[in-house]
Short mmCIF file of C-alpha atoms in Angstrom, two decimals:
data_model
loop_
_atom_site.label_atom_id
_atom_site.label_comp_id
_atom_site.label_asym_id
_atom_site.label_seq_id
_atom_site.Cartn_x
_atom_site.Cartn_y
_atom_site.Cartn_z
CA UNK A 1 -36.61 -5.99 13.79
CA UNK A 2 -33.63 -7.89 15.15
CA UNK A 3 -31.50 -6.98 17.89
CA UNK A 4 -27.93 -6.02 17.07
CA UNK A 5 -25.13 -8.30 18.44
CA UNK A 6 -23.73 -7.38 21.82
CA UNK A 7 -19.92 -6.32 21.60
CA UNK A 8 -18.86 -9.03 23.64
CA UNK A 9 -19.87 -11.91 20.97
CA UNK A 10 -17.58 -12.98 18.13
CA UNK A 11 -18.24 -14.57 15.07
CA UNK A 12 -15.29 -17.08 13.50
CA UNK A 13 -14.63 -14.18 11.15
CA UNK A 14 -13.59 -10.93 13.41
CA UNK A 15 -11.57 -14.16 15.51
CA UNK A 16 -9.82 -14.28 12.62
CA UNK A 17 -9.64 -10.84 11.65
CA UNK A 18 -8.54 -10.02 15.40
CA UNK A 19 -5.51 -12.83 15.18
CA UNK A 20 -4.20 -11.16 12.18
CA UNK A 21 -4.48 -7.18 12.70
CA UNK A 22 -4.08 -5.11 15.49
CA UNK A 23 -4.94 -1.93 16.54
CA UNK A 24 -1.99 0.02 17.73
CA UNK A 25 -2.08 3.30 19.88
CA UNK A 26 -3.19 5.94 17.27
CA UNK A 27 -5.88 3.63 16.18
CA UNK A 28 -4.05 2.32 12.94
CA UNK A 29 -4.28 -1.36 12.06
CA UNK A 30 -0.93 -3.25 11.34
CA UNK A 31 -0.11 -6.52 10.53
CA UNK A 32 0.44 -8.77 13.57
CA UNK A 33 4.27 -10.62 13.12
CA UNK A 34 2.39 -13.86 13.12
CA UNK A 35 0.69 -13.04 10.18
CA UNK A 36 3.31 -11.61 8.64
CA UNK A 37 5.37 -14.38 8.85
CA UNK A 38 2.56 -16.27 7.65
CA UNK A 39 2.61 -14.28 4.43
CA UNK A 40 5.87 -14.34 3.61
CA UNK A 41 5.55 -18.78 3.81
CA UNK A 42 2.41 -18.63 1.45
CA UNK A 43 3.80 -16.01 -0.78
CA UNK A 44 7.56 -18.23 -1.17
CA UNK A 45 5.43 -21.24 -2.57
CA UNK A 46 4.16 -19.17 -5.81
CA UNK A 47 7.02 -17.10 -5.92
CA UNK A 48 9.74 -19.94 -6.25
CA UNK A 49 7.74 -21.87 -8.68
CA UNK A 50 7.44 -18.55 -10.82
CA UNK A 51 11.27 -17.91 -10.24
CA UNK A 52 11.61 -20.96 -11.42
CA UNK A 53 9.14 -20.95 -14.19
CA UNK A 54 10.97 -17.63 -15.49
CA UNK A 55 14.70 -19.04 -15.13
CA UNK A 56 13.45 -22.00 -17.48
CA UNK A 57 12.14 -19.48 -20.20
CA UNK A 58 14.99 -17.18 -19.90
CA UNK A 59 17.98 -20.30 -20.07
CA UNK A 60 15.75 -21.67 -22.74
CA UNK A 61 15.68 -25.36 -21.18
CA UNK A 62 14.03 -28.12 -23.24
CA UNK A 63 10.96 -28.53 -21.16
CA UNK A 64 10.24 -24.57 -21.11
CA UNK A 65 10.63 -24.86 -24.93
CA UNK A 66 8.44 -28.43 -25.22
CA UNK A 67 5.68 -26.57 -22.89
CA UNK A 68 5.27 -24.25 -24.57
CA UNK A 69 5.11 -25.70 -28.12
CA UNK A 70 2.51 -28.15 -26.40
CA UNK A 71 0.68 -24.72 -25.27
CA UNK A 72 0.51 -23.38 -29.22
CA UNK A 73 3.05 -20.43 -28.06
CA UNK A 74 6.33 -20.06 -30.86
CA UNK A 75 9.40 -20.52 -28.97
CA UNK A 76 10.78 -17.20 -29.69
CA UNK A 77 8.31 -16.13 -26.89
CA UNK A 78 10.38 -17.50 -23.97
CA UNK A 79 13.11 -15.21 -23.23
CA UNK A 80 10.51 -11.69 -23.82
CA UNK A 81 8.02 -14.18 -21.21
CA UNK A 82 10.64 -14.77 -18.73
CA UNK A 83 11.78 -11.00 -18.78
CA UNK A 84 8.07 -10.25 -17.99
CA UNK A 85 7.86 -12.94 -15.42
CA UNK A 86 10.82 -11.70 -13.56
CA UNK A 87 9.86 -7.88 -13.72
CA UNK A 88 6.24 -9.38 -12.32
CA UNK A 89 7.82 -10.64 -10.20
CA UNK A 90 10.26 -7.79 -8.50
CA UNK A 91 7.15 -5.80 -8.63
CA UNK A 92 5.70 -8.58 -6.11
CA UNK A 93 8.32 -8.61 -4.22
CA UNK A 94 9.30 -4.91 -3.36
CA UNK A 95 6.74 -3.83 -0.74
CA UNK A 96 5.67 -0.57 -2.14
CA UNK A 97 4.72 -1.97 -5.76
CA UNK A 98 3.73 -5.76 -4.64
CA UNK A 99 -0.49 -4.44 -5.30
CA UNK A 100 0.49 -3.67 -8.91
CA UNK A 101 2.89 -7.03 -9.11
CA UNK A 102 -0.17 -8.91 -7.97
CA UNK A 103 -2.52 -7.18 -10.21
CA UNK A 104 -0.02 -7.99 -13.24
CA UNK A 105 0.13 -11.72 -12.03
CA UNK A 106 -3.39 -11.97 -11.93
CA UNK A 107 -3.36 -10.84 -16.00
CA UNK A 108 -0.35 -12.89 -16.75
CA UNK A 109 -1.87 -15.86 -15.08
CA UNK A 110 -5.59 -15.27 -16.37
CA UNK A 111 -4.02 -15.54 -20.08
CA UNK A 112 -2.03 -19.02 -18.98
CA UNK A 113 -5.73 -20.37 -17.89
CA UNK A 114 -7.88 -19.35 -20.87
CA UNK A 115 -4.50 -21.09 -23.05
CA UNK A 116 -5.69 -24.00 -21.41
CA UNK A 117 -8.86 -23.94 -21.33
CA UNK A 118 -8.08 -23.44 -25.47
CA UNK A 119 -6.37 -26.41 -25.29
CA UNK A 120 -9.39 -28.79 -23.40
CA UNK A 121 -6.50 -29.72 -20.74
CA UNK A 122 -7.69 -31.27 -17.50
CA UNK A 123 -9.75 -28.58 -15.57
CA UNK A 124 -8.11 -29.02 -11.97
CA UNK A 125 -5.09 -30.03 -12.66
CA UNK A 126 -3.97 -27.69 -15.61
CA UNK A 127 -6.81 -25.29 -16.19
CA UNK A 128 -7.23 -24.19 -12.83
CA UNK A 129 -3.56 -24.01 -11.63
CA UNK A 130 -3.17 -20.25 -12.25
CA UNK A 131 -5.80 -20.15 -10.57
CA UNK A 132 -3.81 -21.77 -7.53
CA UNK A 133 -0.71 -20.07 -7.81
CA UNK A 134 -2.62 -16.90 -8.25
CA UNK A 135 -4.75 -17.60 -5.39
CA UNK A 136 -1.55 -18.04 -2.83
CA UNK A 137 0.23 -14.81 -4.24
CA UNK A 138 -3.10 -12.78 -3.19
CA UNK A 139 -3.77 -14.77 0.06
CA UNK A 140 -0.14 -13.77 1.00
CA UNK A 141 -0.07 -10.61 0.16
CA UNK A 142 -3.80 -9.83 2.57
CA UNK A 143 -1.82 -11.26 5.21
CA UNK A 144 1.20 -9.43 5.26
CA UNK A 145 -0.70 -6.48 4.18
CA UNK A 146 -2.74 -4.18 5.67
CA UNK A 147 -4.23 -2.41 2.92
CA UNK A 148 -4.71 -5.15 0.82
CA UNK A 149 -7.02 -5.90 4.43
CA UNK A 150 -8.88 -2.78 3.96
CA UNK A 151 -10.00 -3.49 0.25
CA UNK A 152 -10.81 -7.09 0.38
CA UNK A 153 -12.42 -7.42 4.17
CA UNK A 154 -13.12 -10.97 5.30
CA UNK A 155 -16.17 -9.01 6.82
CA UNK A 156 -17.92 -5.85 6.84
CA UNK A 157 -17.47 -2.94 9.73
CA UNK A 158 -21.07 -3.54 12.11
CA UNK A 159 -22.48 -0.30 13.16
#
């Protein structure tokens, strides 16, 4: 049977873990400011491209309408799918509802990948994309959020 790990060793992990949530006085973690800011810098990079992805639908600009005749999707679609995009998106952005904007990304984006995957486009380039942008509006929520911490752990609580 092996030994357990003495306190005083860390693993790369709880370093991590340690650098980006504290424990304040009553025992509650909160975000450290460093990785706050951090979150807000990875979350701006998705949500400006899907500000601007929306703003194209909803002005109806030439290359929203071309994409998404190229994607198989009528036209008519754009302004309802940039009114979605930008409610997504205020759900992301208000702190109390950015879980459930981040859960509705991950369905809005899901749908964008398998319409590519449809389509046989390039697999890292335009199938997995979504993937990407949905990939940076998690990561920056987890680091800017504490309970977001809680149910996706880098690690597991050691007894």
């Amino acid at each position: 049977m092996s030994q357990p790990a003495s306190p005083h060793v860390s693993t790369f992990s709880s370093y991590i873990l340690q650098s980006v949530a504290v424990v304040d006085r009553v025992g509650t973690r909160r975000v450290t400011a460093r990785a706050h800011r951090a979150g807000l810098v990875v979350s701006a990079i998705p949500v400006l491209f899907l500000a601007m992805d929306a703003a194209m639908k909803l002005f109806g600009l030439a290359a929203a309408s071309e994409a998404t005749a190229q994607l198989g999707w009528p036209t008519q679609l754009l302004f309802p799918l940039g009114v979605l995009q930008l409610l997504c998106l205020g759900l992301y952005l208000l702190p109390q509802t950015s879980v459930l904007g981040a859960v509705l990304w991950t369905g809005y984006l899901g749908g964008a990948v398998a319409t590519h995957v449809r389509l046989g486009n390039p697999l890292f380039s335009h199938s997995l994309f979504p993937v990407y942008v949905g990939g940076l509006l998690w990561l920056g929520l987890w680091l800017r959020d504490v309970r977001v911490r809680q149910v996706l752990p880098l690690t597991t609580a050691r007894s």
